[in-house]
Short mmCIF file of C-alpha atoms and ligand atoms in Angstrom, two decimals:
data_model
loop_
_atom_site.label_atom_id
_atom_site.label_comp_id
_atom_site.label_asym_id
_atom_site.label_seq_id
_atom_site.Cartn_x
_atom_site.Cartn_y
_atom_site.Cartn_z
CA UNK A 1 -26.23 -13.71 19.35
CA UNK A 2 -26.76 -14.92 15.79
CA UNK A 3 -28.93 -12.86 13.53
CA UNK A 4 -29.75 -13.54 9.92
CA UNK A 5 -31.18 -11.06 7.48
CA UNK A 6 -32.01 -11.42 3.81
CA UNK A 7 -30.86 -9.15 1.06
CA UNK A 8 -31.94 -9.09 -2.53
CA UNK A 9 -29.50 -6.34 -3.36
CA UNK A 10 -26.22 -7.20 -5.05
CA UNK A 11 -23.59 -7.34 -2.33
CA UNK A 12 -20.20 -5.89 -3.15
CA UNK A 13 -17.63 -6.40 -0.40
CA UNK A 14 -14.33 -4.51 -0.63
CA UNK A 15 -11.49 -5.92 1.50
CA UNK A 16 -8.81 -3.43 2.54
CA UNK A 17 -8.92 0.36 2.77
CA UNK A 18 -5.54 1.32 1.34
CA UNK A 19 -5.15 3.42 -1.81
CA UNK A 20 -6.68 0.67 -3.94
CA UNK A 21 -9.60 -0.32 -1.70
CA UNK A 22 -10.59 3.27 -0.87
CA UNK A 23 -10.64 4.34 -4.51
CA UNK A 24 -12.65 1.26 -5.48
CA UNK A 25 -15.18 1.54 -2.63
CA UNK A 26 -15.79 5.23 -3.37
CA UNK A 27 -16.19 4.64 -7.08
CA UNK A 28 -18.56 1.71 -6.60
CA UNK A 29 -20.72 3.52 -4.06
CA UNK A 30 -21.04 6.47 -6.40
CA UNK A 31 -22.05 4.35 -9.38
CA UNK A 32 -24.28 1.64 -7.90
CA UNK A 33 -27.92 2.48 -7.26
CA UNK A 34 -28.53 1.78 -3.55
CA UNK A 35 -31.91 0.16 -4.31
CA UNK A 36 -30.15 -2.63 -6.17
CA UNK A 37 -26.71 -2.93 -4.60
CA UNK A 38 -24.79 -2.20 -1.42
CA UNK A 39 -21.09 -1.65 -0.88
CA UNK A 40 -19.40 -2.92 2.27
CA UNK A 41 -15.80 -2.01 3.13
CA UNK A 42 -13.76 -4.07 5.61
CA UNK A 43 -10.46 -2.91 7.07
CA UNK A 44 -8.20 -3.61 10.02
CA UNK A 45 -8.24 0.03 11.15
CA UNK A 46 -10.92 2.70 11.32
CA UNK A 47 -8.68 5.25 9.62
CA UNK A 48 -6.72 5.51 6.39
CA UNK A 49 -2.97 4.93 6.70
CA UNK A 50 -0.71 6.91 4.35
CA UNK A 51 2.02 4.28 4.18
CA UNK A 52 4.40 6.47 2.13
CA UNK A 53 4.45 8.87 5.08
CA UNK A 54 5.20 6.28 7.78
CA UNK A 55 8.89 7.28 7.93
CA UNK A 56 7.59 10.73 8.89
CA UNK A 57 5.43 9.17 11.62
CA UNK A 58 8.50 7.25 12.79
CA UNK A 59 10.34 10.53 13.31
CA UNK A 60 7.54 12.02 15.38
CA UNK A 61 5.92 14.16 12.69
CA UNK A 62 2.19 14.66 12.91
CA UNK A 63 0.37 13.16 9.94
CA UNK A 64 -3.34 13.76 10.01
CA UNK A 65 -5.35 10.56 10.39
CA UNK A 66 -8.46 10.44 8.26
CA UNK A 67 -11.40 8.44 9.53
CA UNK A 68 -12.67 5.91 7.00
CA UNK A 69 -16.19 7.20 7.54
CA UNK A 70 -15.15 10.74 6.57
CA UNK A 71 -14.17 10.42 2.90
CA UNK A 72 -17.30 8.83 1.55
CA UNK A 73 -19.60 11.78 2.18
CA UNK A 74 -22.77 11.16 0.23
CA UNK A 75 -21.49 7.84 -1.16
CA UNK A 76 -23.17 5.12 0.94
CA UNK A 77 -20.57 2.62 2.14
CA UNK A 78 -21.04 0.28 5.10
CA UNK A 79 -17.89 -0.16 7.14
CA UNK A 80 -16.70 -3.05 9.29
CA UNK A 81 -13.47 -2.61 11.23
CA UNK A 82 -11.77 -5.89 12.04
CA UNK A 83 -9.23 -8.49 10.99
CA UNK A 84 -10.23 -10.68 8.04
CA UNK A 85 -9.05 -14.17 8.87
CA UNK A 86 -10.76 -16.32 6.28
CA UNK A 87 -12.28 -16.06 2.83
CA UNK A 88 -14.56 -18.94 1.81
CA UNK A 89 -14.67 -18.70 -1.97
CA UNK A 90 -17.09 -21.62 -2.39
CA UNK A 91 -19.71 -20.10 -0.10
CA UNK A 92 -18.79 -16.48 -0.96
CA UNK A 93 -18.22 -15.57 2.67
CA UNK A 94 -15.64 -13.48 4.53
CA UNK A 95 -14.97 -14.04 8.25
CA UNK A 96 -13.86 -11.04 10.27
CA UNK A 97 -12.66 -10.83 13.88
CA UNK A 98 -13.99 -7.59 15.37
CA UNK A 99 -13.89 -6.22 18.90
CA UNK A 100 -17.47 -7.47 19.27
CA UNK A 101 -16.72 -11.04 18.11
CA UNK A 102 -16.58 -12.77 14.74
CA UNK A 103 -18.73 -11.45 11.92
CA UNK A 104 -19.32 -13.08 8.55
CA UNK A 105 -20.25 -11.19 5.41
CA UNK A 106 -21.70 -12.77 2.29
CA UNK A 107 -20.84 -11.27 -1.06
CA UNK A 108 -21.86 -11.52 -4.67
CA UNK A 109 -18.84 -9.58 -5.91
CA UNK A 110 -15.62 -9.39 -3.90
CA UNK A 111 -12.97 -6.70 -4.41
CA UNK A 112 -9.75 -7.90 -2.77
CA UNK A 113 -7.32 -5.07 -1.89
CA UNK A 114 -5.38 -6.33 1.14
CA UNK A 115 -2.08 -4.88 -0.04
CA UNK A 116 1.32 -5.69 1.41
CA UNK A 117 3.30 -5.42 4.62
CA UNK A 118 7.03 -5.32 5.30
CA UNK A 119 8.50 -8.81 4.86
CA UNK A 120 9.87 -9.91 8.23
CA UNK A 121 10.64 -13.48 7.16
CA UNK A 122 13.79 -12.80 5.10
CA UNK A 123 16.34 -13.50 7.86
CA UNK A 124 15.99 -14.71 11.47
CA UNK A 125 15.48 -12.19 14.27
CA UNK A 126 13.61 -9.40 12.47
CA UNK A 127 10.38 -9.89 14.41
CA UNK A 128 12.22 -10.05 17.75
CA UNK A 129 14.88 -7.36 17.42
CA UNK A 130 14.08 -5.01 14.53
CA UNK A 131 11.35 -2.49 13.84
CA UNK A 132 9.43 -2.01 10.60
CA UNK A 133 7.52 0.84 9.00
CA UNK A 134 4.14 -0.70 9.70
CA UNK A 135 1.60 1.65 11.29
CA UNK A 136 1.80 0.51 14.94
CA UNK A 137 5.57 0.09 14.88
CA UNK A 138 6.17 3.52 13.32
CA UNK A 139 4.73 5.16 16.44
CA UNK A 140 6.93 2.96 18.67
CA UNK A 141 10.03 3.97 16.67
CA UNK A 142 9.15 7.63 17.20
CA UNK A 143 9.02 7.06 20.96
CA UNK A 144 12.37 5.27 21.02
CA UNK A 145 14.17 7.79 18.81
CA UNK A 146 12.95 10.67 20.95
CA UNK A 147 14.57 8.99 23.97
CA UNK A 148 17.96 8.39 22.30
CA UNK A 149 20.47 11.15 23.16
CA UNK A 150 23.13 9.42 21.14
CA UNK A 151 23.59 6.00 19.62
CA UNK A 152 23.40 4.09 16.36
CA UNK A 153 20.39 3.49 14.16
CA UNK A 154 20.78 0.86 11.46
CA UNK A 155 18.48 0.82 8.46
CA UNK A 156 18.57 -2.53 6.64
CA UNK A 157 17.76 -2.28 2.94
CA UNK A 158 18.90 0.17 0.27
CA UNK A 159 15.63 0.33 -1.64
CA UNK A 160 13.21 3.21 -1.74
CA UNK A 161 11.90 2.69 1.82
CA UNK A 162 15.40 2.32 3.30
CA UNK A 163 16.73 5.45 1.57
CA UNK A 164 13.75 7.53 2.68
CA UNK A 165 13.93 6.27 6.27
CA UNK A 166 17.72 6.71 6.65
CA UNK A 167 17.70 10.29 5.35
CA UNK A 168 14.64 11.18 7.45
CA UNK A 169 16.26 9.78 10.63
CA UNK A 170 19.57 11.55 9.94
CA UNK A 171 17.95 14.90 9.22
CA UNK A 172 15.65 14.76 12.23
CA UNK A 173 18.19 13.40 14.75
CA UNK A 174 21.65 14.71 13.76
CA UNK A 175 23.09 13.55 17.10
CA UNK A 176 22.54 9.89 16.11
CA UNK A 177 24.77 7.77 13.88
CA UNK A 178 22.64 6.47 11.01
CA UNK A 179 23.97 3.52 9.00
CA UNK A 180 22.33 2.17 5.87
CA UNK A 181 23.22 -1.46 5.17
CA UNK A 182 22.44 -2.67 1.68
CA UNK A 183 22.96 -5.82 -0.38
CA UNK A 184 23.76 -3.69 -3.44
CA UNK A 185 24.38 -0.01 -3.95
CA UNK A 186 21.48 2.01 -2.47
CA UNK A 187 19.42 3.41 -5.32
CA UNK A 188 21.31 1.15 -7.72
CA UNK A 189 18.34 1.13 -10.12
CA UNK A 190 18.35 4.95 -10.53
CA UNK A 191 19.98 6.97 -13.29
CA UNK A 192 23.56 8.15 -12.63
CA UNK A 193 22.36 11.70 -11.93
CA UNK A 194 19.65 10.63 -9.50
CA UNK A 195 21.98 8.22 -7.68
CA UNK A 196 24.64 10.93 -7.42
CA UNK A 197 22.03 13.23 -5.87
CA UNK A 198 21.01 10.57 -3.35
CA UNK A 199 24.65 9.92 -2.46
CA UNK A 200 25.28 13.65 -2.01
CA UNK A 201 22.29 13.74 0.36
CA UNK A 202 23.78 10.83 2.36
CA UNK A 203 27.06 12.78 2.68
CA UNK A 204 25.34 16.03 3.65
CA UNK A 205 23.17 14.34 6.29
CA UNK A 206 25.94 12.07 7.56
CA UNK A 207 24.32 8.75 6.60
CA UNK A 208 27.02 6.06 6.59
CA UNK A 209 26.44 3.61 3.75
CA UNK A 210 27.60 0.01 4.01
CA UNK A 211 26.95 -1.30 0.50
CA UNK A 212 27.37 -4.83 -0.88
CA UNK A 213 26.73 -6.40 2.54
CA UNK A 214 24.57 -9.50 2.98
CA UNK A 215 22.65 -9.49 6.26
CA UNK A 216 22.19 -13.01 7.63
CA UNK A 217 20.41 -12.29 10.92
CA UNK A 218 19.26 -9.61 13.31
CA UNK A 219 20.29 -10.40 16.88
CA UNK A 220 19.82 -8.60 20.18
CA UNK A 221 21.53 -5.25 19.47
CA UNK A 222 23.57 -6.56 16.52
CA UNK A 223 23.03 -6.92 12.77
CA UNK A 224 24.97 -10.02 11.67
CA UNK A 225 26.61 -10.01 8.22
CA UNK A 226 27.52 -12.83 5.85
CA UNK A 227 31.23 -12.69 6.79
CA UNK A 228 30.33 -13.29 10.45
CA UNK A 229 30.98 -9.71 11.58
CA UNK A 230 28.35 -7.79 13.51
CA UNK A 231 27.24 -4.14 13.52
CA UNK A 232 25.91 -2.99 16.89
CA UNK A 233 22.77 -0.85 17.05
CA UNK A 234 20.50 0.92 19.49
CA UNK A 235 17.62 0.76 17.03
CA UNK A 236 17.31 -1.33 13.88
CA UNK A 237 14.79 -0.67 11.12
CA UNK A 238 14.13 -3.52 8.70
CA UNK A 239 13.28 -2.19 5.23
CA UNK A 240 14.10 -5.27 3.19
CA UNK A 241 11.04 -5.53 0.96
CA UNK A 242 7.30 -6.22 1.01
CA UNK A 243 5.17 -9.36 1.11
CA UNK A 244 1.51 -9.80 0.26
CA UNK A 245 -1.12 -11.10 2.67
CA UNK A 246 -1.29 -14.92 2.56
CA UNK A 247 -5.11 -14.79 2.55
CA UNK A 248 -5.45 -14.88 -1.25
CA UNK A 249 -3.40 -18.07 -1.57
CA UNK A 250 -4.94 -19.61 1.55
CA UNK A 251 -8.42 -19.02 0.16
CA UNK A 252 -7.53 -20.79 -3.07
CA UNK A 253 -7.26 -17.87 -5.50
CA UNK A 254 -4.75 -18.52 -8.28
CA UNK A 255 -1.55 -16.67 -7.30
CA UNK A 256 1.96 -16.12 -8.66
CA UNK A 257 5.22 -17.10 -6.92
CA UNK A 258 4.99 -14.03 -4.64
CA UNK A 259 1.41 -14.81 -3.59
CA UNK A 260 -0.12 -12.04 -5.72
CA UNK A 261 -3.46 -12.97 -7.26
CA UNK A 262 -3.40 -13.66 -10.98
CA UNK A 263 -5.90 -11.44 -12.77
CA UNK A 264 -7.03 -10.83 -16.34
CA UNK A 265 -7.03 -7.48 -18.15
CA UNK A 266 -10.17 -6.43 -16.27
CA UNK A 267 -8.59 -7.30 -12.88
CA UNK A 268 -10.78 -10.37 -12.38
CA UNK A 269 -9.19 -13.34 -10.68
CA UNK A 270 -8.35 -15.92 -13.34
CA UNK A 271 -9.62 -18.67 -11.03
CA UNK A 272 -12.68 -16.93 -9.49
CA UNK A 273 -14.34 -14.40 -11.82
CA UNK A 274 -16.60 -12.99 -9.08
CA UNK A 275 -13.42 -11.73 -7.35
CA UNK A 276 -11.55 -8.60 -8.49
CA UNK A 277 -8.06 -8.04 -7.14
CA UNK A 278 -6.43 -4.60 -7.08
CA UNK A 279 -3.40 -2.78 -5.70
CA UNK A 280 -0.28 -4.50 -4.37
CA UNK A 281 -2.25 -7.75 -3.95
CA UNK A 282 -2.71 -8.19 -7.71
CA UNK A 283 -0.25 -9.54 -10.24
CA UNK A 284 -1.82 -7.18 -12.78
CA UNK A 285 0.04 -7.21 -16.07
CA UNK A 286 0.74 -4.00 -17.91
CA UNK A 287 0.22 -3.91 -21.68
CA UNK A 288 3.92 -4.80 -22.05
CA UNK A 289 3.43 -8.16 -20.28
CA UNK A 290 5.18 -7.91 -16.89
CA UNK A 291 3.35 -7.54 -13.59
CA UNK A 292 3.07 -3.93 -12.40
CA UNK A 293 5.34 -3.01 -9.47
CA UNK A 294 4.06 -2.35 -5.95
CA UNK A 295 3.16 1.28 -5.24
CA UNK A 296 0.43 3.64 -4.13
CA UNK A 297 0.28 5.02 -7.66
CA UNK A 298 -0.56 1.50 -8.88
CA UNK A 299 -3.07 0.93 -6.09
CA UNK A 300 -4.94 4.17 -6.62
CA UNK A 301 -4.99 3.68 -10.36
CA UNK A 302 -6.27 0.09 -10.26
CA UNK A 303 -8.78 1.13 -7.59
CA UNK A 304 -10.19 3.79 -9.89
CA UNK A 305 -10.40 1.38 -12.80
CA UNK A 306 -12.11 -1.48 -10.92
CA UNK A 307 -15.59 0.12 -10.41
CA UNK A 308 -16.02 0.52 -14.17
CA UNK A 309 -15.08 -3.12 -14.74
CA UNK A 310 -17.47 -4.33 -12.03
CA UNK A 311 -20.31 -2.17 -13.38
CA UNK A 312 -19.74 -3.43 -16.91
CA UNK A 313 -19.83 -7.05 -15.78
CA UNK A 314 -23.01 -6.50 -13.73
CA UNK A 315 -24.83 -4.73 -16.55
CA UNK A 316 -23.75 -7.12 -19.29
CA UNK A 317 -21.40 -4.74 -21.10
CA UNK A 318 -17.86 -5.50 -22.26
CA UNK A 319 -15.40 -3.88 -19.84
CA UNK A 320 -12.44 -2.00 -21.26
CA UNK A 321 -9.07 -3.57 -20.52
CA UNK A 322 -7.11 -1.43 -18.07
CA UNK A 323 -4.16 0.59 -19.28
CA UNK A 324 -1.22 1.68 -17.17
CA UNK A 325 1.93 3.73 -17.62
CA UNK A 326 4.76 4.43 -15.24
CA UNK A 327 5.72 8.08 -14.95
CA UNK A 328 8.12 8.62 -12.06
CA UNK A 329 9.56 7.43 -8.78
CA UNK A 330 9.41 9.98 -5.98
CA UNK A 331 12.02 9.60 -3.24
CA UNK A 332 12.13 11.90 -0.24
CA UNK A 333 15.54 12.74 1.25
CA UNK A 334 14.39 14.30 4.49
CA UNK A 335 11.93 17.22 4.51
CA UNK A 336 14.08 19.66 2.53
CA UNK A 337 15.21 17.52 -0.39
CA UNK A 338 13.91 14.80 -2.68
CA UNK A 339 14.62 13.31 -6.06
CA UNK A 340 12.03 12.58 -8.72
CA UNK A 341 13.29 9.99 -11.15
CA UNK A 342 11.25 10.07 -14.37
CA UNK A 343 11.00 6.59 -15.86
CA UNK A 344 10.11 4.89 -19.13
CA UNK A 345 6.42 4.19 -19.23
CA UNK A 346 6.60 0.45 -19.85
CA UNK A 347 9.43 -1.03 -17.80
CA UNK A 348 10.04 1.72 -15.19
CA UNK A 349 13.70 1.98 -16.27
CA UNK A 350 15.15 5.43 -15.49
CA UNK A 351 15.16 8.29 -17.95
CA UNK A 352 17.91 10.90 -17.81
CA UNK A 353 15.42 13.48 -16.57
CA UNK A 354 15.24 14.09 -12.82
CA UNK A 355 13.95 16.78 -10.48
CA UNK A 356 15.71 17.57 -7.20
CA UNK A 357 15.63 19.90 -4.21
CA UNK A 358 12.60 21.92 -3.06
CA UNK A 359 10.81 21.49 -6.38
CA UNK A 360 11.05 17.73 -5.95
CA UNK A 361 9.75 17.96 -2.34
CA UNK A 362 6.79 19.94 -3.60
CA UNK A 363 6.22 17.51 -6.50
CA UNK A 364 6.21 14.48 -4.19
CA UNK A 365 3.79 16.17 -1.79
CA UNK A 366 1.36 16.86 -4.61
CA UNK A 367 1.59 13.25 -5.81
CA UNK A 368 0.94 11.86 -2.31
CA UNK A 369 -1.90 14.28 -1.60
CA UNK A 370 -3.56 13.58 -4.93
CA UNK A 371 -3.67 9.87 -3.99
CA UNK A 372 -6.01 10.61 -1.09
CA UNK A 373 -7.77 13.54 -2.78
CA UNK A 374 -9.53 11.11 -5.13
CA UNK A 375 -11.53 9.47 -2.39
CA UNK A 376 -11.90 12.56 -0.22
CA UNK A 377 -13.36 14.63 -3.05
CA UNK A 378 -14.39 12.14 -5.71
CA UNK A 379 -16.99 14.47 -7.24
CA UNK A 380 -14.99 15.95 -10.12
CA UNK A 381 -13.30 12.65 -10.99
CA UNK A 382 -15.98 10.01 -10.56
CA UNK A 383 -19.47 10.73 -11.90
CA UNK A 384 -22.53 10.63 -9.61
CA UNK A 385 -24.44 8.38 -11.96
CA UNK A 386 -26.41 5.71 -10.15
CA UNK A 387 -26.95 2.57 -12.19
CA UNK A 388 -29.43 -0.14 -11.27
CA UNK A 389 -27.95 -3.62 -11.48
CA UNK A 390 -29.71 -7.02 -11.40
CA UNK A 391 -30.50 -8.07 -7.83
CA UNK A 392 -29.70 -11.49 -6.36
CA UNK A 393 -32.81 -12.68 -4.56
CA UNK A 394 -32.88 -15.17 -1.74
CA UNK A 395 -29.26 -15.19 -0.58
CA UNK A 396 -28.79 -14.82 3.20
CA UNK A 397 -26.47 -12.35 4.96
CA UNK A 398 -25.40 -13.94 8.23
CA UNK A 399 -23.82 -12.25 11.25
CA UNK A 400 -22.32 -14.84 13.62
C1 LIG B 501 7.53 3.66 4.31
C2 LIG B 501 6.88 3.43 2.98
C3 LIG B 501 7.08 4.35 1.95
C4 LIG B 501 6.48 4.15 0.71
N1 LIG B 501 6.66 5.08 -0.26
C5 LIG B 501 6.06 4.94 -1.45
C6 LIG B 501 6.19 5.92 -2.46
O1 LIG B 501 6.86 6.93 -2.29
N2 LIG B 501 5.54 5.71 -3.65
C7 LIG B 501 4.78 4.59 -3.87
O2 LIG B 501 4.20 4.45 -4.95
N3 LIG B 501 4.64 3.65 -2.92
C8 LIG B 501 5.25 3.79 -1.72
N4 LIG B 501 5.10 2.83 -0.76
C9 LIG B 501 4.32 1.63 -1.08
C10 LIG B 501 2.83 1.93 -0.97
O3 LIG B 501 2.53 2.45 0.29
C11 LIG B 501 2.02 0.66 -1.22
O4 LIG B 501 2.43 0.10 -2.44
C12 LIG B 501 0.53 1.00 -1.26
O5 LIG B 501 0.12 1.43 0.02
C13 LIG B 501 -0.31 -0.20 -1.70
O6 LIG B 501 -1.66 0.17 -1.67
P1 LIG B 501 -2.80 -0.94 -1.51
O7 LIG B 501 -4.08 -0.21 -1.42
O8 LIG B 501 -2.64 -1.99 -2.53
O9 LIG B 501 -2.48 -1.66 -0.11
P2 LIG B 501 -2.23 -1.11 1.35
O10 LIG B 501 -1.93 0.34 1.35
O11 LIG B 501 -1.24 -2.06 1.94
O12 LIG B 501 -3.65 -1.29 2.05
C14 LIG B 501 -4.15 -2.55 2.43
C15 LIG B 501 -5.20 -2.35 3.51
O13 LIG B 501 -5.70 -3.63 3.88
C16 LIG B 501 -5.70 -3.76 5.29
N5 LIG B 501 -5.53 -5.18 5.61
C17 LIG B 501 -4.53 -6.00 5.24
N6 LIG B 501 -4.74 -7.25 5.70
C18 LIG B 501 -5.91 -7.20 6.38
C19 LIG B 501 -6.69 -8.17 7.07
N7 LIG B 501 -6.32 -9.46 7.13
N8 LIG B 501 -7.84 -7.77 7.66
C20 LIG B 501 -8.25 -6.48 7.58
N9 LIG B 501 -7.57 -5.52 6.92
C21 LIG B 501 -6.41 -5.89 6.33
C22 LIG B 501 -4.54 -2.89 5.76
O14 LIG B 501 -4.73 -2.51 7.11
C23 LIG B 501 -4.64 -1.72 4.78
O15 LIG B 501 -5.52 -0.74 5.25
C24 LIG B 501 5.68 3.00 0.50
C25 LIG B 501 5.47 2.08 1.53
C26 LIG B 501 6.06 2.28 2.76
C27 LIG B 501 5.82 1.27 3.87
#
């Protein structure tokens, strides 16, 4: 049944409840006076997914799921769980498929934080024959690995995700053969010391590395290489990079060649100033000029910045441009080892300084936990200062 209500309050809709969206929704709800504005969060799932821990989920480890309703506490946020399938920028409307049917939400300000997923379009056969570290698939991998007495697991991709997954699999299931197939040298971007530590971990855990191999297809039980040879597998994990949601480009937001929304120094879309884009979905440029790399550290940081920019725009103040510095890359090597590569603040190139072993495991845990701590206990970080903003009379909110 169609119902239509009217709202004079300013409607802020936040799309996506990853690191970026959660930080933004919490910050906005804490700052906006509920008499003059309301915050609505939309997400595909009713709980927060810690993507950097999905390789742990894939090896059967219990990672506590946090309900999206739980973190906000006293911060009033309305939640809709469903799949966003269209954004109508002209009419400022978002269409969402929910278990109860399609719902449409009108907005005055949109915060777009739909993040990334593993890119399964790189070579043929990934969707059919390989797994990925997406939330639903991670649980399926855990089930399959638990049933494998022996056999071969192939991890495709020698980037951060591939290294973490291969070492986690090998440590957890020593009876399996784990092969890491990579276009270049796994961890090739790291400093010599960090790469040597990663390679020592591969040796210790028995991960077989096949470097400088171009994968051309994933077939039924076989990874096909550029020279025509095939590597058989019992389970294949594709970890060959991320892609952004196509929704931003489909809606008509200005995007870069990867589909990331182009934003100014206050994270406003350059084509639609009522839309803010944060996290992996944004081609946000650091002060040095290049777009900031994907990462939960980026998402959480941009998510914390965005509420201030939105509040400034709504109250007629000049927002501060956002600042950003890289600090480190944290790479787990199973549960008992890790390497922290400290990086130069502007271009993320490696410094000589690294941290390894238990201290690095502990360091990475603190970094990951602090990412969620911000929106679970925002009190000390974000002020409870409710600001009244101009209302927008006469615009309808329609539920279809
Ligand atoms: C295995 C793995 C390990 C990683 N390790 C690290 C690491 O160590 N350090 C690091 O910095 N980064 C790491 N990353 C990357 C990091 O997780 C992402 O960069 C980060 O999650 C991006 O945050 P975000 O908020 O921008 O987007 P996301 O976390 O992707 O959140 C987007 C949200 O939007 C929702 N969504 C998307 N599309 C729709 C739709 N159409 N309708 C409804 N909801 C939708 C999603 O369900 C999700 O909740 C890792 C990623 C993976 C997969």
